[in-house]
Amino acid sequence: YLRRIEYMILFFVAFSSVKKQRDLIIYLVTLGITLFSLIIYGFGQKFYVVLWNFFPDFFKHNPFCFPAFLTGNEEFAKGTPLCLGELSRISSTFGGHYDLAAYLVFVIPIFIALFIAVKRWYLRIAIALLVILALEMLNFTSSRTSFAAYLVGIMGMLIIWKKKWWIIPVMIVSMGVLFFFSTSTLQRFAKTIQPVQVLQMQPGANPDIQAAISKTKETQEKKHSSTPPPGTVTVGSSSTTDLASSSGQVLTDADLESLLQNNINISSDSGAFLLKKAYALDISFTTRFQAEWPRNWNAFLNSPVFGTGYSSLTLATDNDYLRALGETGLAGLLSFLFIFVILGIFMKRTVRSIEDPVTGAFLFGLVGGVIGLLMNAFLIDVFEASKVAEPLWLLLGIGVGAAKLQQ
């Protein structure tokens, strides 16, 4: 609770610091320098291995890389500097690749809006290069959710700003960067739903086989309560439960292991098994659907008004709205969302009186960034991450402060 206050109080600090129009320009220049520095460091993390191959003697005597400090597990969180491999996802310092991706989802629309607003050609060239490199950084994170959230955010911004004719060129550039300069994100999109082969036990199979599997399932249920293990496969349009009740039971890896433990050879039981083609979500989505989300929904049902308390539902939920429902109930979720509703009402009433094009573009850029984060929050806990929350409330405070100057 106190951590969220710590994040949000930055809004008022930033709001009170905007005294004149020049303050906004200083903040935007600082944001641009910050983003450019982030890009340099990210490209250094990605391609230092390439430089190592070109200059092996230099790196042999001068060990150097752009280290990453990760918090993915307890050992990494001790602060050990890690040199990322050529195929690694680029991560934010003392965070993860999702933190960096969410930050980029928020700031890239701001610079696209500034590109549209400014008239000087050299500023447009500089901003365009910054945006393209930032999009490539977004690809380096290999975050499918964040890239999709960015597309929704940028389209929402251009529609609300009534600049729909910019949607096509922005989409062409964004998708062009994805298809021509990055393969990791495309590969992750391709792996979202994958064809797999599943073993199906036909009705009326050997009783010994059914007994062995039932025994394993009883053990699993005691161990995992009512939460099914990740990895459920969907065959066609039917779930594994439907298949079990209609045309036989789909065997999981645990079922096959139980058969091996009981010395049952499936190849010797003719007609009892059938190999079928199926489609399975990857482990990232399966973990959300079968473990994290049901846990938070059950917490909400147990305490629907005020929830079970902050940080009561493990470290991650991968859905900020379900996390808010589980931890703070309807009261917490609605109060949080109404912050953005009130900000939207304020900006809608204020934007008409804004004559400065840079201020107007900055406000619409914030709108696009917030839409992107709100979309991102369906699959990632973005508002709890300090790398996202602190810039979010700082920039929103600057935007509201700049709008008040024009009001």
CSV table of C-alpha atoms in Angstrom, one decimal:
chain,number,residue,atom,x,y,z
A,1,TYR,CA,0.0,0.0,0.0
A,2,LEU,CA,2.8,2.4,0.9
A,3,ARG,CA,4.7,1.5,-2.2
A,4,ARG,CA,1.8,2.5,-4.4
A,5,ILE,CA,1.6,5.9,-2.5
A,6,GLU,CA,5.3,6.3,-3.1
A,7,TYR,CA,4.8,5.8,-6.8
A,8,MET,CA,1.7,8.0,-7.1
A,9,ILE,CA,3.0,10.9,-5.1
A,10,LEU,CA,5.4,11.6,-8.0
A,11,PHE,CA,2.4,12.8,-9.9
A,12,PHE,CA,2.0,15.8,-7.6
A,13,VAL,CA,5.7,16.4,-7.4
A,14,ALA,CA,5.9,16.6,-11.2
A,15,PHE,CA,2.7,18.7,-11.5
A,16,SER,CA,4.0,21.3,-9.1
A,17,SER,CA,7.3,21.6,-11.0
A,18,VAL,CA,5.7,22.9,-14.2
A,19,LYS,CA,5.8,26.7,-13.8
A,20,LYS,CA,6.3,27.8,-17.4
A,21,GLN,CA,6.2,26.5,-21.0
A,22,ARG,CA,10.0,26.1,-21.1
A,23,ASP,CA,9.8,23.5,-18.3
A,24,LEU,CA,7.8,21.2,-20.6
A,25,ILE,CA,10.5,21.5,-23.3
A,26,ILE,CA,13.2,20.7,-20.8
A,27,TYR,CA,11.3,17.6,-19.7
A,28,LEU,CA,10.7,16.4,-23.3
A,29,VAL,CA,14.4,16.9,-24.2
A,30,THR,CA,15.4,15.0,-21.0
A,31,LEU,CA,12.9,12.2,-22.0
A,32,GLY,CA,14.4,12.0,-25.5
A,33,ILE,CA,18.0,11.8,-24.1
A,34,THR,CA,16.9,9.1,-21.6
A,35,LEU,CA,15.3,7.1,-24.4
A,36,PHE,CA,18.4,7.5,-26.6
A,37,SER,CA,20.7,6.4,-23.8
A,38,LEU,CA,18.4,3.4,-23.2
A,39,ILE,CA,18.7,2.5,-26.9
A,40,ILE,CA,22.5,2.7,-26.9
A,41,TYR,CA,22.7,0.5,-23.8
A,42,GLY,CA,20.2,-2.0,-25.2
A,43,PHE,CA,21.9,-2.3,-28.6
A,44,GLY,CA,25.2,-2.7,-26.6
A,45,GLN,CA,23.7,-5.6,-24.7
A,46,LYS,CA,22.4,-7.2,-27.9
A,47,PHE,CA,25.5,-6.8,-30.2
A,48,TYR,CA,28.5,-6.8,-27.9
A,49,VAL,CA,28.9,-10.5,-28.9
A,50,VAL,CA,29.2,-9.5,-32.5
A,51,LEU,CA,31.9,-7.0,-31.6
A,52,TRP,CA,33.6,-9.7,-29.6
A,53,ASN,CA,33.8,-11.9,-32.7
A,54,PHE,CA,35.3,-9.0,-34.7
A,55,PHE,CA,37.8,-7.9,-32.1
A,56,PRO,CA,38.6,-11.0,-30.0
A,57,ASP,CA,42.1,-9.9,-28.9
A,58,PHE,CA,40.8,-6.6,-27.5
A,59,PHE,CA,38.0,-8.2,-25.5
A,60,LYS,CA,40.3,-11.0,-24.4
A,61,HIS,CA,42.5,-8.6,-22.5
A,62,ASN,CA,39.7,-6.1,-21.8
A,63,PRO,CA,36.6,-8.1,-20.7
A,64,PHE,CA,33.7,-5.7,-21.3
A,65,CYS,CA,30.0,-5.9,-21.9
A,66,PHE,CA,26.9,-3.9,-21.2
A,67,PRO,CA,25.8,-5.9,-18.1
A,68,ALA,CA,22.2,-6.6,-17.2
A,69,PHE,CA,21.1,-6.8,-13.5
A,70,LEU,CA,18.1,-9.1,-13.4
A,71,THR,CA,15.6,-10.0,-10.7
A,72,GLY,CA,14.1,-13.2,-12.3
A,73,ASN,CA,15.3,-15.3,-9.4
A,74,GLU,CA,16.8,-15.0,-6.0
A,75,GLU,CA,20.4,-15.5,-7.2
A,76,PHE,CA,20.2,-12.9,-9.9
A,77,ALA,CA,18.5,-10.4,-7.5
A,78,LYS,CA,21.7,-10.3,-5.5
A,79,GLY,CA,23.1,-7.8,-8.0
A,80,THR,CA,25.4,-10.0,-10.1
A,81,PRO,CA,26.2,-8.3,-13.4
A,82,LEU,CA,25.3,-10.6,-16.3
A,83,CYS,CA,26.5,-10.4,-19.9
A,84,LEU,CA,23.6,-11.4,-22.1
A,85,GLY,CA,24.0,-13.8,-25.0
A,86,GLU,CA,23.3,-12.9,-28.6
A,87,LEU,CA,19.8,-14.6,-28.5
A,88,SER,CA,18.8,-13.2,-25.1
A,89,ARG,CA,15.9,-10.8,-24.6
A,90,ILE,CA,16.9,-7.3,-23.7
A,91,SER,CA,15.9,-6.4,-20.1
A,92,SER,CA,15.7,-3.3,-18.1
A,93,THR,CA,18.2,-2.9,-15.4
A,94,PHE,CA,17.1,-4.4,-12.1
A,95,GLY,CA,14.0,-5.7,-13.8
A,96,GLY,CA,12.9,-7.9,-16.7
A,97,HIS,CA,12.1,-7.6,-20.4
A,98,TYR,CA,8.4,-7.0,-19.7
A,99,ASP,CA,9.3,-3.9,-17.7
A,100,LEU,CA,11.4,-2.5,-20.5
A,101,ALA,CA,8.7,-3.4,-23.1
A,102,ALA,CA,5.9,-1.7,-21.0
A,103,TYR,CA,8.1,1.5,-20.6
A,104,LEU,CA,8.5,1.6,-24.4
A,105,VAL,CA,4.8,1.1,-25.0
A,106,PHE,CA,4.2,4.2,-22.9
A,107,VAL,CA,6.9,6.6,-24.3
A,108,ILE,CA,6.9,5.7,-28.0
A,109,PRO,CA,3.4,7.2,-28.7
A,110,ILE,CA,4.7,10.5,-27.1
A,111,PHE,CA,7.4,10.8,-29.7
A,112,ILE,CA,5.2,9.8,-32.5
A,113,ALA,CA,2.8,12.6,-31.5
A,114,LEU,CA,5.7,15.0,-31.3
A,115,PHE,CA,6.8,14.0,-34.8
A,116,ILE,CA,3.4,14.8,-36.1
A,117,ALA,CA,3.3,18.2,-34.3
A,118,VAL,CA,6.7,19.7,-35.0
A,119,LYS,CA,7.4,21.4,-38.3
A,120,ARG,CA,11.2,21.7,-38.4
A,121,TRP,CA,12.6,19.1,-40.6
A,122,TYR,CA,15.7,18.3,-38.6
A,123,LEU,CA,13.6,17.7,-35.4
A,124,ARG,CA,11.4,15.4,-37.4
A,125,ILE,CA,14.4,13.4,-38.7
A,126,ALA,CA,15.8,13.1,-35.1
A,127,ILE,CA,12.4,12.0,-33.7
A,128,ALA,CA,11.8,9.5,-36.5
A,129,LEU,CA,15.2,7.8,-35.9
A,130,LEU,CA,14.5,7.7,-32.2
A,131,VAL,CA,11.1,6.1,-32.8
A,132,ILE,CA,12.4,3.5,-35.2
A,133,LEU,CA,15.3,2.5,-32.9
A,134,ALA,CA,12.8,2.4,-29.9
A,135,LEU,CA,10.6,0.1,-31.9
A,136,GLU,CA,13.6,-2.2,-32.6
A,137,MET,CA,14.3,-2.1,-28.8
A,138,LEU,CA,10.7,-3.2,-28.3
A,139,ASN,CA,11.3,-6.1,-30.7
A,140,PHE,CA,14.5,-7.0,-28.8
A,141,THR,CA,12.4,-7.6,-25.7
A,142,SER,CA,10.4,-10.3,-27.6
A,143,SER,CA,7.2,-9.3,-25.8
A,144,ARG,CA,4.2,-10.2,-27.9
A,145,THR,CA,1.7,-8.6,-25.5
A,146,SER,CA,3.6,-5.3,-25.4
A,147,PHE,CA,3.9,-5.0,-29.2
A,148,ALA,CA,0.2,-5.7,-29.6
A,149,ALA,CA,-0.6,-3.2,-26.8
A,150,TYR,CA,1.6,-0.6,-28.6
A,151,LEU,CA,-0.4,-1.0,-31.8
A,152,VAL,CA,-3.7,-0.6,-30.0
A,153,GLY,CA,-2.4,2.5,-28.1
A,154,ILE,CA,-1.0,4.3,-31.1
A,155,MET,CA,-4.2,3.7,-33.1
A,156,GLY,CA,-6.3,4.8,-30.2
A,157,MET,CA,-4.3,8.0,-29.9
A,158,LEU,CA,-4.6,8.8,-33.6
A,159,ILE,CA,-8.4,8.2,-33.6
A,160,ILE,CA,-9.0,10.3,-30.5
A,161,TRP,CA,-6.7,13.1,-31.9
A,162,LYS,CA,-8.7,12.9,-35.2
A,163,LYS,CA,-5.6,12.2,-37.3
A,164,LYS,CA,-6.8,8.9,-38.7
A,165,TRP,CA,-4.8,9.5,-41.9
A,166,TRP,CA,-1.6,8.9,-40.0
A,167,ILE,CA,-2.7,5.4,-39.0
A,168,ILE,CA,-1.6,3.7,-42.3
A,169,PRO,CA,2.0,5.2,-42.4
A,170,VAL,CA,2.5,4.6,-38.7
A,171,MET,CA,1.3,0.9,-39.0
A,172,ILE,CA,3.5,0.4,-42.1
A,173,VAL,CA,6.6,1.6,-40.3
A,174,SER,CA,5.8,-0.3,-37.1
A,175,MET,CA,5.1,-3.6,-38.9
A,176,GLY,CA,8.1,-3.0,-41.2
A,177,VAL,CA,10.4,-2.8,-38.3
A,178,LEU,CA,8.9,-6.0,-36.9
A,179,PHE,CA,9.2,-8.0,-40.1
A,180,PHE,CA,12.4,-6.7,-41.6
A,181,PHE,CA,14.6,-6.1,-38.5
A,182,SER,CA,13.5,-8.6,-36.0
A,183,THR,CA,12.8,-12.3,-35.9
A,184,SER,CA,12.5,-13.1,-32.2
A,185,THR,CA,9.2,-11.4,-31.7
A,186,LEU,CA,7.8,-13.0,-34.9
A,187,GLN,CA,8.9,-16.4,-33.7
A,188,ARG,CA,7.2,-15.8,-30.4
A,189,PHE,CA,4.0,-14.8,-32.1
A,190,ALA,CA,4.2,-18.0,-34.3
A,191,LYS,CA,4.7,-20.1,-31.2
A,192,THR,CA,1.6,-18.8,-29.4
A,193,ILE,CA,-0.6,-21.7,-30.7
A,194,GLN,CA,1.4,-24.7,-31.8
A,195,PRO,CA,0.4,-28.0,-33.4
A,196,VAL,CA,1.2,-31.0,-31.2
A,197,GLN,CA,0.5,-34.7,-31.1
A,198,VAL,CA,-1.5,-36.1,-28.2
A,199,LEU,CA,-2.2,-39.7,-27.2
A,200,GLN,CA,-5.9,-40.5,-26.6
A,201,MET,CA,-7.0,-43.5,-24.7
A,202,GLN,CA,-10.1,-45.1,-26.3
A,203,PRO,CA,-13.2,-46.0,-24.3
A,204,GLY,CA,-13.1,-49.6,-23.0
A,205,ALA,CA,-9.3,-49.7,-22.7
A,206,ASN,CA,-7.4,-52.1,-20.5
A,207,PRO,CA,-8.7,-51.7,-16.8
A,208,ASP,CA,-5.1,-51.8,-15.6
A,209,ILE,CA,-4.2,-48.8,-17.6
A,210,GLN,CA,-7.2,-46.8,-16.4
A,211,ALA,CA,-6.4,-47.8,-12.8
A,212,ALA,CA,-2.8,-46.6,-13.1
A,213,ILE,CA,-3.9,-43.3,-14.5
A,214,SER,CA,-6.6,-42.7,-11.9
A,215,LYS,CA,-4.1,-43.4,-9.1
A,216,THR,CA,-1.8,-40.7,-10.5
A,217,LYS,CA,-4.6,-38.2,-10.9
A,218,GLU,CA,-5.7,-38.7,-7.3
A,219,THR,CA,-2.1,-38.0,-6.2
A,220,GLN,CA,-2.0,-34.9,-8.4
A,221,GLU,CA,-5.3,-33.6,-7.0
A,222,LYS,CA,-4.1,-33.9,-3.5
A,223,LYS,CA,-0.9,-32.0,-4.4
A,224,HIS,CA,-2.3,-29.3,-6.5
A,225,SER,CA,-5.8,-29.0,-5.0
A,226,SER,CA,-8.3,-27.9,-7.7
A,227,THR,CA,-5.8,-26.1,-9.9
A,228,PRO,CA,-5.1,-28.1,-13.1
A,229,PRO,CA,-1.4,-28.3,-14.1
A,230,PRO,CA,-0.2,-26.1,-17.0
A,231,GLY,CA,-0.1,-27.6,-20.4
A,232,THR,CA,-3.8,-28.5,-21.2
A,233,VAL,CA,-4.2,-29.2,-24.9
A,234,THR,CA,-7.1,-28.3,-27.1
A,235,VAL,CA,-8.0,-30.7,-29.9
A,236,GLY,CA,-9.9,-29.0,-32.6
A,237,SER,CA,-12.5,-26.9,-30.7
A,238,SER,CA,-13.1,-29.3,-27.9
A,239,SER,CA,-11.3,-29.3,-24.5
A,240,THR,CA,-9.6,-32.3,-23.0
A,241,THR,CA,-12.5,-32.6,-20.6
A,242,ASP,CA,-15.0,-32.9,-23.5
A,243,LEU,CA,-12.9,-35.5,-25.2
A,244,ALA,CA,-12.7,-37.6,-22.0
A,245,SER,CA,-16.5,-37.7,-21.8
A,246,SER,CA,-17.2,-38.3,-25.4
A,247,SER,CA,-14.5,-40.2,-27.3
A,248,GLY,CA,-11.8,-41.1,-24.8
A,249,GLN,CA,-9.3,-39.5,-22.5
A,250,VAL,CA,-6.3,-37.4,-23.6
A,251,LEU,CA,-3.2,-38.6,-21.8
A,252,THR,CA,-0.9,-36.0,-20.3
A,253,ASP,CA,2.9,-36.4,-19.6
A,254,ALA,CA,2.1,-37.3,-16.0
A,255,ASP,CA,-0.3,-40.1,-17.3
A,256,LEU,CA,2.4,-41.5,-19.5
A,257,GLU,CA,4.9,-41.4,-16.7
A,258,SER,CA,2.4,-43.3,-14.5
A,259,LEU,CA,2.1,-46.0,-17.1
A,260,LEU,CA,5.8,-46.4,-17.3
A,261,GLN,CA,6.1,-46.6,-13.5
A,262,ASN,CA,3.5,-49.4,-13.5
A,263,ASN,CA,5.3,-51.3,-16.3
A,264,ILE,CA,2.5,-50.8,-18.8
A,265,ASN,CA,3.5,-50.8,-22.4
A,266,ILE,CA,1.0,-48.8,-24.5
A,267,SER,CA,2.4,-50.2,-27.8
A,268,SER,CA,1.3,-53.7,-26.9
A,269,ASP,CA,-2.3,-52.8,-26.3
A,270,SER,CA,-3.7,-52.7,-29.8
A,271,GLY,CA,-6.7,-50.4,-30.4
A,272,ALA,CA,-6.6,-48.9,-26.9
A,273,PHE,CA,-4.8,-45.7,-28.0
A,274,LEU,CA,-5.1,-43.2,-30.8
A,275,LEU,CA,-2.6,-40.5,-31.8
A,276,LYS,CA,-4.3,-37.2,-32.7
A,277,LYS,CA,-3.1,-33.8,-33.9
A,278,ALA,CA,-4.0,-31.0,-31.5
A,279,TYR,CA,-3.3,-27.3,-30.9
A,280,ALA,CA,-1.7,-26.1,-27.6
A,281,LEU,CA,-1.1,-22.6,-26.2
A,282,ASP,CA,2.5,-22.0,-25.1
A,283,ILE,CA,3.4,-22.2,-21.4
A,284,SER,CA,3.2,-18.5,-20.9
A,285,PHE,CA,-0.5,-18.3,-21.6
A,286,THR,CA,-1.3,-21.7,-20.1
A,287,THR,CA,0.2,-20.7,-16.8
A,288,ARG,CA,-2.0,-17.6,-16.8
A,289,PHE,CA,-5.3,-19.4,-17.8
A,290,GLN,CA,-4.9,-22.4,-15.5
A,291,ALA,CA,-3.0,-21.2,-12.5
A,292,GLU,CA,-2.6,-17.5,-11.9
A,293,TRP,CA,-5.9,-16.2,-13.0
A,294,PRO,CA,-8.1,-18.8,-11.3
A,295,ARG,CA,-6.2,-18.1,-8.0
A,296,ASN,CA,-7.0,-14.4,-8.2
A,297,TRP,CA,-10.6,-14.9,-9.2
A,298,ASN,CA,-11.1,-17.2,-6.2
A,299,ALA,CA,-9.6,-14.6,-3.9
A,300,PHE,CA,-12.0,-12.0,-5.4
A,301,LEU,CA,-15.0,-14.3,-4.8
A,302,ASN,CA,-13.9,-14.8,-1.2
A,303,SER,CA,-13.7,-11.1,-0.6
A,304,PRO,CA,-15.4,-9.2,-3.4
A,305,VAL,CA,-15.6,-5.7,-1.9
A,306,PHE,CA,-12.2,-5.1,-0.4
A,307,GLY,CA,-10.1,-8.1,-1.5
A,308,THR,CA,-7.6,-10.1,0.5
A,309,GLY,CA,-5.0,-7.4,0.9
A,310,TYR,CA,-2.0,-6.0,-1.0
A,311,SER,CA,0.7,-8.6,-1.9
A,312,SER,CA,-1.5,-11.4,-0.6
A,313,LEU,CA,-1.5,-13.3,-4.0
A,314,THR,CA,2.1,-14.1,-4.7
A,315,LEU,CA,4.5,-11.8,-6.6
A,316,ALA,CA,2.8,-12.0,-10.1
A,317,THR,CA,-0.6,-12.5,-11.6
A,318,ASP,CA,0.0,-11.4,-15.2
A,319,ASN,CA,-3.3,-9.5,-15.3
A,320,ASP,CA,-3.4,-6.3,-13.4
A,321,TYR,CA,-7.2,-6.1,-13.3
A,322,LEU,CA,-7.6,-9.6,-11.8
A,323,ARG,CA,-4.8,-8.8,-9.4
A,324,ALA,CA,-6.6,-5.6,-8.3
A,325,LEU,CA,-9.8,-7.6,-7.9
A,326,GLY,CA,-8.2,-10.3,-5.8
A,327,GLU,CA,-6.1,-7.9,-3.6
A,328,THR,CA,-8.3,-4.9,-3.3
A,329,GLY,CA,-11.8,-6.0,-4.5
A,330,LEU,CA,-14.2,-3.9,-6.5
A,331,ALA,CA,-13.4,-0.9,-4.3
A,332,GLY,CA,-9.7,-1.0,-5.2
A,333,LEU,CA,-10.1,-1.7,-8.9
A,334,LEU,CA,-12.8,0.9,-9.5
A,335,SER,CA,-11.0,3.6,-7.5
A,336,PHE,CA,-7.8,2.9,-9.5
A,337,LEU,CA,-9.5,3.0,-12.9
A,338,PHE,CA,-11.4,6.1,-12.0
A,339,ILE,CA,-8.0,7.9,-11.8
A,340,PHE,CA,-7.7,7.5,-15.6
A,341,VAL,CA,-11.4,8.4,-16.2
A,342,ILE,CA,-10.9,11.7,-14.3
A,343,LEU,CA,-7.7,12.4,-16.2
A,344,GLY,CA,-9.5,11.7,-19.5
A,345,ILE,CA,-12.3,14.1,-18.6
A,346,PHE,CA,-9.8,16.8,-17.6
A,347,MET,CA,-7.8,16.5,-20.8
A,348,LYS,CA,-11.0,16.4,-22.9
A,349,ARG,CA,-12.1,19.7,-21.4
A,350,THR,CA,-8.7,21.3,-21.5
A,351,VAL,CA,-7.4,20.3,-24.9
A,352,ARG,CA,-9.6,22.8,-26.7
A,353,SER,CA,-8.0,25.7,-25.0
A,354,ILE,CA,-4.4,24.5,-25.7
A,355,GLU,CA,-2.8,26.6,-28.4
A,356,ASP,CA,0.7,25.3,-28.2
A,357,PRO,CA,1.1,22.4,-30.6
A,358,VAL,CA,3.9,20.7,-28.5
A,359,THR,CA,1.7,20.7,-25.4
A,360,GLY,CA,-1.2,19.3,-27.3
A,361,ALA,CA,0.9,16.6,-28.9
A,362,PHE,CA,2.4,15.7,-25.6
A,363,LEU,CA,-1.1,15.2,-24.1
A,364,PHE,CA,-2.3,13.1,-26.9
A,365,GLY,CA,0.9,11.1,-26.7
A,366,LEU,CA,0.2,10.4,-23.1
A,367,VAL,CA,-3.3,9.3,-24.1
A,368,GLY,CA,-1.8,6.8,-26.5
A,369,GLY,CA,0.7,5.6,-23.9
A,370,VAL,CA,-1.9,5.1,-21.2
A,371,ILE,CA,-4.2,3.2,-23.6
A,372,GLY,CA,-1.2,0.9,-24.4
A,373,LEU,CA,-0.5,0.3,-20.8
A,374,LEU,CA,-4.1,-0.4,-20.0
A,375,MET,CA,-4.1,-3.0,-22.8
A,376,ASN,CA,-0.8,-4.4,-21.6
A,377,ALA,CA,-2.2,-4.8,-18.1
A,378,PHE,CA,-4.5,-7.6,-19.3
A,379,LEU,CA,-1.5,-9.9,-19.5
A,380,ILE,CA,1.2,-8.3,-17.5
A,381,ASP,CA,1.4,-6.6,-14.0
A,382,VAL,CA,2.6,-3.2,-15.4
A,383,PHE,CA,1.3,-0.8,-12.8
A,384,GLU,CA,3.2,-2.6,-10.0
A,385,ALA,CA,6.6,-2.4,-11.7
A,386,SER,CA,8.6,0.6,-10.6
A,387,LYS,CA,10.2,0.9,-14.0
A,388,VAL,CA,6.8,1.7,-15.4
A,389,ALA,CA,4.9,3.2,-12.5
A,390,GLU,CA,7.4,6.0,-11.7
A,391,PRO,CA,7.7,7.3,-15.3
A,392,LEU,CA,3.9,6.9,-15.7
A,393,TRP,CA,3.0,9.2,-12.8
A,394,LEU,CA,5.8,11.6,-13.4
A,395,LEU,CA,4.8,12.2,-17.1
A,396,LEU,CA,1.1,12.3,-16.3
A,397,GLY,CA,1.9,15.0,-13.6
A,398,ILE,CA,4.0,16.9,-16.2
A,399,GLY,CA,1.2,16.7,-18.7
A,400,VAL,CA,-1.5,17.9,-16.4
A,401,GLY,CA,0.8,20.7,-15.2
A,402,ALA,CA,1.4,21.8,-18.8
A,403,ALA,CA,-2.3,21.7,-19.6
A,404,LYS,CA,-3.1,23.9,-16.6
A,405,LEU,CA,-0.7,26.5,-18.0
A,406,GLN,CA,-2.7,26.7,-21.2
A,407,GLN,CA,-6.2,26.5,-19.5
